[in-house]
Coordinates of C-alpha atoms in Angstrom, one line a residue:
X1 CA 77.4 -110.1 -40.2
X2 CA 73.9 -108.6 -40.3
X3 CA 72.4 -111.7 -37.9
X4 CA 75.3 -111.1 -35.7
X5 CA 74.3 -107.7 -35.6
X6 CA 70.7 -107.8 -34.7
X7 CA 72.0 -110.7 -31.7
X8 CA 74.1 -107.4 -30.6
X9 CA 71.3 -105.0 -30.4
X10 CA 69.1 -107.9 -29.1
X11 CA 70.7 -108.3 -26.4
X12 CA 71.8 -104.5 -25.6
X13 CA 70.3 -103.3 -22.2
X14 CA 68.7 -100.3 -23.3
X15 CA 66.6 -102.1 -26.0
X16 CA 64.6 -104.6 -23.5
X17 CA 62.1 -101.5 -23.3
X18 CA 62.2 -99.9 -26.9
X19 CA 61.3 -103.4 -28.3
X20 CA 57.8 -103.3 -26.4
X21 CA 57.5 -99.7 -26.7
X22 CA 56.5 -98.7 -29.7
X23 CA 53.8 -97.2 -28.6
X24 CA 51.3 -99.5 -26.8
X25 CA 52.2 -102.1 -29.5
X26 CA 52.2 -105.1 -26.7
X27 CA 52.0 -105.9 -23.3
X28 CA 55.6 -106.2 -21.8
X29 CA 57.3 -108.9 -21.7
X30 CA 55.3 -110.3 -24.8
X31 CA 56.4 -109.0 -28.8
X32 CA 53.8 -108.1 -30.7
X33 CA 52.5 -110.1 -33.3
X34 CA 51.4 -108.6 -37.0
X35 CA 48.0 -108.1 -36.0
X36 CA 49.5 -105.3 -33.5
X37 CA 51.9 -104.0 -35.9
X38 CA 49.5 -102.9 -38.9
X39 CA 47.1 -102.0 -35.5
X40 CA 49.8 -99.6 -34.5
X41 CA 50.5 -98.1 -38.4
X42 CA 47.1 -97.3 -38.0
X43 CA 47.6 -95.4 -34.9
X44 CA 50.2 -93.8 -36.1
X45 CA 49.0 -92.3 -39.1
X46 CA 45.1 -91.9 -37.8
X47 CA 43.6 -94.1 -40.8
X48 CA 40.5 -96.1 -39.7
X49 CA 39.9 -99.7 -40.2
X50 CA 36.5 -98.6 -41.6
X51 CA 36.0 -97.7 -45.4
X52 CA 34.0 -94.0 -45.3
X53 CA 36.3 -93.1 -41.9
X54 CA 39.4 -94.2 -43.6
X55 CA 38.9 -91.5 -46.2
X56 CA 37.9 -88.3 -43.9
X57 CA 41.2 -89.7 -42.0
X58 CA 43.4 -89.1 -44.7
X59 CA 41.7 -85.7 -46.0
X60 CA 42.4 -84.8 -42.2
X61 CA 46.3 -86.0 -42.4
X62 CA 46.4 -82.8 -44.6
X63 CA 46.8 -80.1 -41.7
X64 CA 49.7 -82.4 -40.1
X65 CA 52.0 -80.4 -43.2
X66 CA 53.1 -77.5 -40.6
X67 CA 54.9 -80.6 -38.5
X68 CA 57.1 -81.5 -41.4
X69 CA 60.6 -80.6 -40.6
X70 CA 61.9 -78.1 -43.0
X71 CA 66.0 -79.5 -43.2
X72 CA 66.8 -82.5 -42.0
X73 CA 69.6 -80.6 -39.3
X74 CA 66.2 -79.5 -37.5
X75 CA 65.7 -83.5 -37.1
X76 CA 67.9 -85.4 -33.6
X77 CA 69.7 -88.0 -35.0
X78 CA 68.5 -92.3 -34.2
X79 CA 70.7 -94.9 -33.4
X80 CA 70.1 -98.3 -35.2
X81 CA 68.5 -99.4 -31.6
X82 CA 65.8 -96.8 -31.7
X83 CA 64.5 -98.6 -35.0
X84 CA 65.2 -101.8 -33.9
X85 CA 62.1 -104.4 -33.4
X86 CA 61.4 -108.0 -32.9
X87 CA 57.6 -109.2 -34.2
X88 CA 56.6 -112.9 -33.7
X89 CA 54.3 -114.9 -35.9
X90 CA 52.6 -117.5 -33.3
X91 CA 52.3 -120.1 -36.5
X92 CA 53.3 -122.8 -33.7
X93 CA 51.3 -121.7 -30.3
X94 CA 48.2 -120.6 -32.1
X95 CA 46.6 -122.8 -34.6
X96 CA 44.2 -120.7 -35.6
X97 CA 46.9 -118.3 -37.6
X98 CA 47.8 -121.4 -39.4
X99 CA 44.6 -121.3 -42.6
X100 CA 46.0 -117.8 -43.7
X101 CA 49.6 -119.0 -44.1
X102 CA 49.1 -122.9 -45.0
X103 CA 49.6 -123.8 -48.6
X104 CA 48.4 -126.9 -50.5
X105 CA 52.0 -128.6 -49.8
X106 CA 51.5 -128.1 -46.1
X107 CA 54.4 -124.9 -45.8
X108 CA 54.0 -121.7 -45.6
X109 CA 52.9 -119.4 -48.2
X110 CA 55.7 -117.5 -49.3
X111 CA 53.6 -114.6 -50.3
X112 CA 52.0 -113.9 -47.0
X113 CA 55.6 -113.7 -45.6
X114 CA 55.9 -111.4 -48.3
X115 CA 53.2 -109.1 -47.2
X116 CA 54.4 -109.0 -43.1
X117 CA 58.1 -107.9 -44.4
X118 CA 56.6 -105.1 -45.9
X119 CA 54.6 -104.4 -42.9
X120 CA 57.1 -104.1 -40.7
X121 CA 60.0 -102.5 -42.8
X122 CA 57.2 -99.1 -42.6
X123 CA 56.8 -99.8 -38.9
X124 CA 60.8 -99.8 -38.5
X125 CA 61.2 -96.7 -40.4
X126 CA 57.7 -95.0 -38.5
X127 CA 60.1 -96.4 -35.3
X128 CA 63.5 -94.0 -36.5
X129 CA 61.5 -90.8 -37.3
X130 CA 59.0 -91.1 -33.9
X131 CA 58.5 -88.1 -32.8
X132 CA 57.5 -88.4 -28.9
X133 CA 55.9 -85.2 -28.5
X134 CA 53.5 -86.1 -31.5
X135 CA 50.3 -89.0 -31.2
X136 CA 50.2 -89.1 -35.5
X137 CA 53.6 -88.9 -37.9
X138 CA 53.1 -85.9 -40.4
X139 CA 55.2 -88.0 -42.8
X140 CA 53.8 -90.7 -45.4
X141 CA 55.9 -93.6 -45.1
X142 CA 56.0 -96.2 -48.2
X143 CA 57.9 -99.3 -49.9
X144 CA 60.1 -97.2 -53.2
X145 CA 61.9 -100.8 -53.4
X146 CA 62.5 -104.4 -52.3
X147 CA 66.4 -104.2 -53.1
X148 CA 66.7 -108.4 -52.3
X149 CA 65.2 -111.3 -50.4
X150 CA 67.9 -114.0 -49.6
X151 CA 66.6 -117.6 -49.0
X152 CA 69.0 -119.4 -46.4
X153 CA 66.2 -122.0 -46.1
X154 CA 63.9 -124.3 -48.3
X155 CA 61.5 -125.2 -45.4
X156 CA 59.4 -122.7 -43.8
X157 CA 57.3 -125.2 -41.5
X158 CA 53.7 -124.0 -41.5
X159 CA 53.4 -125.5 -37.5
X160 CA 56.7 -123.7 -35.7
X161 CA 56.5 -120.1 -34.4
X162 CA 58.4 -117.6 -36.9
X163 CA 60.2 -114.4 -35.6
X164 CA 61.0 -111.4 -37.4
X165 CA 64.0 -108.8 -36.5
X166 CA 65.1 -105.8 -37.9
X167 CA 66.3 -102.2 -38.2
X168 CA 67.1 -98.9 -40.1
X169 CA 70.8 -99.5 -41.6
X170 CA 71.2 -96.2 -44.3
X171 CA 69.4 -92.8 -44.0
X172 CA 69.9 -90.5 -46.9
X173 CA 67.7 -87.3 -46.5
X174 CA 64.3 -88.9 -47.4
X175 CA 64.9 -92.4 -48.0
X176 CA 65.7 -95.3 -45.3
X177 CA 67.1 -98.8 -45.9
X178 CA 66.1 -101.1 -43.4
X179 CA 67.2 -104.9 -43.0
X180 CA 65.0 -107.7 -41.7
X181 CA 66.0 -111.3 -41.0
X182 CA 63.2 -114.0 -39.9
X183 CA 64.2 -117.5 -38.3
X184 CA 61.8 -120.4 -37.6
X185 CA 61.8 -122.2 -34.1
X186 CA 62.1 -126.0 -34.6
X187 CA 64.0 -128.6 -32.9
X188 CA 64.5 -126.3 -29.4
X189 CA 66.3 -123.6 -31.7
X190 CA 65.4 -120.6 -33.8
X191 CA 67.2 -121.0 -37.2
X192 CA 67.6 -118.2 -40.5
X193 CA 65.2 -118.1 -43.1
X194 CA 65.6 -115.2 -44.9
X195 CA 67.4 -111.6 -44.8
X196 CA 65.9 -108.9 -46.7
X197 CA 66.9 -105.7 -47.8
X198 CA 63.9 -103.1 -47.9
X199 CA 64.1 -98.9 -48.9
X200 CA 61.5 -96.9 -47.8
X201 CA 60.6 -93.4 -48.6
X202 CA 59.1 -90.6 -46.4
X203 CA 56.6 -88.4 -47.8
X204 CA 54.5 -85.4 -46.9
X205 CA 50.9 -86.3 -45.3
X206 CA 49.3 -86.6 -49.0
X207 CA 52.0 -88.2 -50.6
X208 CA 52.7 -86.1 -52.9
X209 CA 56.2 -84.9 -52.1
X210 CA 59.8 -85.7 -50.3
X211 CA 59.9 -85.1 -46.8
X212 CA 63.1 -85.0 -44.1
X213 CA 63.8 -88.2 -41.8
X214 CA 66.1 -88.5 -39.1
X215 CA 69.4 -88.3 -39.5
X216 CA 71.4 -91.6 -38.7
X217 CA 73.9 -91.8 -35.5
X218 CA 76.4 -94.5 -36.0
X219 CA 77.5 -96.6 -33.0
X220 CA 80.7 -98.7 -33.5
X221 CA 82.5 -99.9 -36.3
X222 CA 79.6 -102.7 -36.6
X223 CA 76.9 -100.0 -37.8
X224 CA 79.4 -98.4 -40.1
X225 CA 80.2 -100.9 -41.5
X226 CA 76.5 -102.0 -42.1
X227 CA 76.2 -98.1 -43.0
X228 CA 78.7 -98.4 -45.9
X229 CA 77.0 -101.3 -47.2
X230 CA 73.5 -99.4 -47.2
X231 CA 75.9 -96.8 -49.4
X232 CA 77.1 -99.7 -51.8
X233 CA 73.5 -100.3 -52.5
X234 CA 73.0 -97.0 -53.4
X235 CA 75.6 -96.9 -55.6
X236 CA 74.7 -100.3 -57.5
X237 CA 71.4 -99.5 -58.0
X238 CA 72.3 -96.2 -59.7
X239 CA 74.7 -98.3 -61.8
X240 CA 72.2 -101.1 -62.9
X241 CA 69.6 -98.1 -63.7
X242 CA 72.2 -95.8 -65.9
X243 CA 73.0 -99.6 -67.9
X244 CA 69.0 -100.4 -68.3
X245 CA 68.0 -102.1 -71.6
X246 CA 65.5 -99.8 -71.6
X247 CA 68.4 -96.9 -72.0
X248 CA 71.3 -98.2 -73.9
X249 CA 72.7 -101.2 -76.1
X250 CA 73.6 -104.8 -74.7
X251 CA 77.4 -105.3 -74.3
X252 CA 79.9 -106.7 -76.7
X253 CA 79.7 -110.2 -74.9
X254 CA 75.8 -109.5 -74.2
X255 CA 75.2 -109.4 -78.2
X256 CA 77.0 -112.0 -78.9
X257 CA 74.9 -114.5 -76.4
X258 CA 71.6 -113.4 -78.5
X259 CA 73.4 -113.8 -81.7
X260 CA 74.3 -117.1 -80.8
X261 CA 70.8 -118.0 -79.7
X262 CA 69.7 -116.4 -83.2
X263 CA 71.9 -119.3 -85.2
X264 CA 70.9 -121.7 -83.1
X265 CA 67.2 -121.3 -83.7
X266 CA 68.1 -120.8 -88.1
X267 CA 66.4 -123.4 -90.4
X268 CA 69.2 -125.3 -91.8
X269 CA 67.2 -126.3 -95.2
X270 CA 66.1 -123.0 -96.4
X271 CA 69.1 -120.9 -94.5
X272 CA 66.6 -117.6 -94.2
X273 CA 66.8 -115.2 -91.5
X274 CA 63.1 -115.3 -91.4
X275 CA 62.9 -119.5 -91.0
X276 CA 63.6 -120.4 -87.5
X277 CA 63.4 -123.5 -85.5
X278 CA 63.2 -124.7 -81.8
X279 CA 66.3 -126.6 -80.6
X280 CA 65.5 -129.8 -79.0
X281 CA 64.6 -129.4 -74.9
X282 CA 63.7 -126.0 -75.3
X283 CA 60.8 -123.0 -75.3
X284 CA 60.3 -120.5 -77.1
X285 CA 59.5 -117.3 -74.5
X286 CA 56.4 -116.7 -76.3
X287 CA 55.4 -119.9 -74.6
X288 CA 56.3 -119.6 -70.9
X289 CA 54.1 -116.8 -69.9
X290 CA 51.4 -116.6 -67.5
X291 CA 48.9 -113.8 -67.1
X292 CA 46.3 -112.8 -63.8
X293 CA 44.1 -110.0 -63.1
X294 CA 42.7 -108.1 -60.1
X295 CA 40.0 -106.1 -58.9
X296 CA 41.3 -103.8 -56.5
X297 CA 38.9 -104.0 -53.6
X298 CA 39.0 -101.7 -50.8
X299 CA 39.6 -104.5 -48.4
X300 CA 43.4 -104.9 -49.6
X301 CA 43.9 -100.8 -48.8
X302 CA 46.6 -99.8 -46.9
X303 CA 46.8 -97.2 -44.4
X304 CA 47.3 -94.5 -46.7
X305 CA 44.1 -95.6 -49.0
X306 CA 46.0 -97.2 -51.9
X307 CA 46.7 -100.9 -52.6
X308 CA 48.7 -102.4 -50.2
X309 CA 52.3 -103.0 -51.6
X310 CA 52.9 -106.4 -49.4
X311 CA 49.2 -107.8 -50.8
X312 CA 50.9 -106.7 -54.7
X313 CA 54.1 -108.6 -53.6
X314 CA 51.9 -111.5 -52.8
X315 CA 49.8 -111.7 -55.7
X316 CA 53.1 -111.3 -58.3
X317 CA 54.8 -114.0 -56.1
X318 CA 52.1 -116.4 -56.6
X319 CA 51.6 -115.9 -60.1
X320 CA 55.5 -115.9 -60.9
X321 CA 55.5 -119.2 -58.6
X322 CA 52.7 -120.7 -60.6
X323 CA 54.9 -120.1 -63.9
X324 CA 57.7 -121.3 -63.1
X325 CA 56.0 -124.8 -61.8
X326 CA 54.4 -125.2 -64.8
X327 CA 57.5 -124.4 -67.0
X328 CA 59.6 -126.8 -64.9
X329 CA 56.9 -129.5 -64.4
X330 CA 57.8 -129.5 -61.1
X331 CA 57.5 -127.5 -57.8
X332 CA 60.2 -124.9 -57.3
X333 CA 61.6 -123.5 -54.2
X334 CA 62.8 -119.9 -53.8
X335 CA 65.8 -118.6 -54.4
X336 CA 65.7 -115.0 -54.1
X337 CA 63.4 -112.3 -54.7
X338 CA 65.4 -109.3 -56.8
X339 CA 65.1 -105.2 -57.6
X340 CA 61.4 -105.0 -57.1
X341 CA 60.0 -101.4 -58.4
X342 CA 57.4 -99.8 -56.6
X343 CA 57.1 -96.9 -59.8
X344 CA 53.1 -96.0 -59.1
X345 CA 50.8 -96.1 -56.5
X346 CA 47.6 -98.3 -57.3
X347 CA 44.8 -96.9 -56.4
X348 CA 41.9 -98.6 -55.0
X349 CA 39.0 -99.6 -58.2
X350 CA 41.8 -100.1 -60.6
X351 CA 42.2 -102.9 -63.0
X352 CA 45.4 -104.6 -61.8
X353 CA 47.0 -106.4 -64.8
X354 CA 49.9 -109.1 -64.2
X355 CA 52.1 -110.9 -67.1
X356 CA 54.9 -113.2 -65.5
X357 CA 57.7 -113.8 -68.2
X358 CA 60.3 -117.0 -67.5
X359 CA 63.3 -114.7 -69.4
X360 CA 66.3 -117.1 -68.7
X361 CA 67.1 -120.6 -67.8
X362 CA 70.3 -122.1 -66.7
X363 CA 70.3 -125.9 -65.6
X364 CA 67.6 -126.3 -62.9
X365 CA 67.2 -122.5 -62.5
X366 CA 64.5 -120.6 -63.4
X367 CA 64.7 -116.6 -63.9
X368 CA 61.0 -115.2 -63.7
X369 CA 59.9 -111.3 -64.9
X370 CA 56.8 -109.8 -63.4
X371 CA 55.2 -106.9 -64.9
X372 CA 52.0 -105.6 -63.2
X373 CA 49.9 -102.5 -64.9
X374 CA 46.4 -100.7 -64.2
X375 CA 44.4 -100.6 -66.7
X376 CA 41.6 -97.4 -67.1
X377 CA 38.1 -98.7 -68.5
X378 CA 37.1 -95.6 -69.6
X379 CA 40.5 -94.4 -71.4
X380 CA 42.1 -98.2 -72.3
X381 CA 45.6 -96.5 -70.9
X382 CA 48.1 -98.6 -69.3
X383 CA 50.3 -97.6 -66.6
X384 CA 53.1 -99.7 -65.4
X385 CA 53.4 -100.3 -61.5
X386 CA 55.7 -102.4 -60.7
X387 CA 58.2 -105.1 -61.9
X388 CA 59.1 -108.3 -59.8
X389 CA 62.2 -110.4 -60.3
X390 CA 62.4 -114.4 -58.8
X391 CA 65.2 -116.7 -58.9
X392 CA 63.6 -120.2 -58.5
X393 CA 65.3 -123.9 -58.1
X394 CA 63.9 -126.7 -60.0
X395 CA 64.6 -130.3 -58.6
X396 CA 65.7 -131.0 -62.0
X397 CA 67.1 -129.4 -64.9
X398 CA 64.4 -127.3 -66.8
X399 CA 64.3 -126.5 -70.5
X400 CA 66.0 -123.7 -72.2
X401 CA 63.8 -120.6 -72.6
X402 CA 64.6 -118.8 -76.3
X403 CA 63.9 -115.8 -77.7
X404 CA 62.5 -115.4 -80.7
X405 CA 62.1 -111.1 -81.4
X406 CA 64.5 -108.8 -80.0
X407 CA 62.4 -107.0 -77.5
X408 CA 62.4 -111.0 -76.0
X409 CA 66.2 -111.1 -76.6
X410 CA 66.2 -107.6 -74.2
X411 CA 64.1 -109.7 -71.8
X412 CA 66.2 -112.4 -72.1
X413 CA 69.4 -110.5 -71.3
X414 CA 68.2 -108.4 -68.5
X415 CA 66.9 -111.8 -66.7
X416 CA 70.1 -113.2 -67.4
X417 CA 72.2 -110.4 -65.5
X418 CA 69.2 -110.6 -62.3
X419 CA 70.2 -114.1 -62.2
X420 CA 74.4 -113.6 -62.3
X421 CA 74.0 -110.8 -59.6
X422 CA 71.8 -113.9 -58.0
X423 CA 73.9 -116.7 -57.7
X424 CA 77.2 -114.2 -56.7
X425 CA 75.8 -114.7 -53.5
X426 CA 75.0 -118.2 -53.4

């Protein structure tokens, strides 16, 4: 539906121009490549590409407060074609691109994909609330969540020219969901890679509070259709917070998987609740952890003078990937990528901690947790940033993953229902 979709507003006569005119992104006739899109999130938020400028440039962003809108009914309402753009990654016709994006096993590195999708869902949403009359947006644009990344292909061929597509499909009053789908060229034909599911959130020129975004006009029985979806998204994310481990018990069925886990692991011979012992072909949890830390450098800022969410994205990625190849003894291919939480900003000179946690198994699938935390020197507090969930294939059938404490067992059971939503749609 949603690929259909975007060849509908692709083709639409009005949206020839709008693709190559946001702002002086490319000449026409030609999409713009990444370089031009985080060029033109520059332009349109008046950060600098240089350190000391970047900073006066967003103390300055403060007097852009009195261009705020103060309902959202003050705000004309966008079509999904006045979001809609199409970006091209010249992997094929310009060779030079290839070092950043080739891996070891001659693809493409997952996490650098990772980084343009979140480049271009704030250039979508920067493309609904455009204000002509304006040369910088008063609002402050960022990533609140990565609702899912769908994999509809193994390959991603590190020589063949990638394009990206996408568009604003749910406004509420300061968020917007917008949907992206990439396709590879090869064999004389662009074919799906991936759809993913992105919600942004608009806030005042500081950051520091809500602002108002466009209303959304609906066209056809197409968008509102892709509309009510954006609303069932909504809705199941509400759901999955309100039933959080974190907030209340496991289910009926839910304790009665981690009891039966619990007698698995008993010591026969001594029959203690203390004595426990690993069932043949499998891990304790304890054991399939891998951890990574970062300096936060001022060179992976983005235009608002934190730590650039797509270059976070990346480095959990990688570092989830690298645990779940060691678990599996094998290298695994993407699945899905699943409810990632943007909770704090990370600002630049922090101390970025990552732990990545394989919390379920089932056959050749691998369920991987990634926690990431800053870490103040001076005080020794932690503060939790984000948390990353990947669904990754095996080529064979991995070990089973066990929890030993119950905060693991929680673990367990939360990976365990990331995976079921998973696989409902594979």
């Amino acid at each position: 539906m949603f690929s259909q979709r975007l060849r509908a507003l692709r083709s639409a006569s009005s949206l020839a121009s709008r693709t190559f005119s946001v702002g002086s992104m490319s000449q026409q006739g030609k999409a713009p490549d990444m370089v031009e899109v985080r060029n033109r999130l520059r332009e349109i938020v008046g950060a600098s590409t240089n350190w000391r400028d970047h900073q006066q440039a967003m103390a300055e962003r403060a007097s852009l407060s009195s261009l705020l809108a103060r309902s959202q009914d003050e705000l004309p309402a966008k079509t999904m074609k006045d979001s809609f753009i199409e970006v091209h990654l010249p992997l094929g016709t310009q060779p030079s691109l290839r070092d950043k994006y080739l891996n070891y096993h001659n693809s493409v590195r997952f996490g650098r994909i990772l980084e343009d999708l979140d480049s271009l869902a704030v250039l979508i949403c920067y493309s609904h609330t455009r204000n002509e009359a304006l040369k910088k947006s008063p609002l402050s644009i960022v990533t609140a969540l990565v609702d899912k990344i769908d994999m509809r292909k193994n390959i991603i061929y590190p020589d063949c020219d990638i394009k990206f597509t996408g568009h604003v499909t749910w406004v509420g009053k300061s968020s917007i969901e917008a949907k992206m789908h990439m396709a590879q060229y090869h064999d004389g034909a662009y074919s799906p890679v991936l759809d993913a599911t992105f919600v942004m959130v608009a806030r005042d020129p500081e950051n520091k509070r809500a602002a108002f975004v466009n209303p959304l006009k609906l066209e056809g029985p197409e968008e509102e259709s892709l509309f009510q979806q954006g609303e069932i998204n909504k809705k199941r994310r509400v759901e999955l917070s309100t039933a959080s481990l974190l907030k209340v018990a496991p289910t009926a069925e839910e304790r009665t998987v981690i009891h039966s886990l619990f007698l698995n692991t008993l010591d026969t011979k001594t029959v203690s609740f203390r004595s426990r012992v690993l069932p043949p072909n499998s891990v304790w949890m304890e054991d399939a952890k891998m951890k990574g830390l970062e300096i936060c450098h001022p060179q992976e800022r983005n235009i608002f003078n934190r730590i650039f969410g797509g270059f976070l994205m990346r480095k959990a990625y990688e570092l989830g990937w690298a645990n779940a190849c060691a678990y599996g003894g094998c290298r695994p291919t993407l699945v899905a990528v699943d409810d990632i939480m943007f909770q704090k900003p990370v600002e630049i000179g922090s101390l970025l901690l990552l732990s990545s946690q394989v919390c379920y198994t089932e056959g050749n699938h691998i369920q991987v947790r990634v926690h990431t935390e800053v870490l103040d020197p001076l005080t020794g507090h932690h503060n939790t940033t984000n948390v990353f969930h990947y669904t990754f294939r095996a080529d064979k059938d991995v070990p089973a993953v066990v929890p030993r404490s119950y905060g693991e067992s929680m673990l367990y059971l939360d990976g365990k229902r990331h995976f079921d939503e998973t696989m409902k749609g594979h």
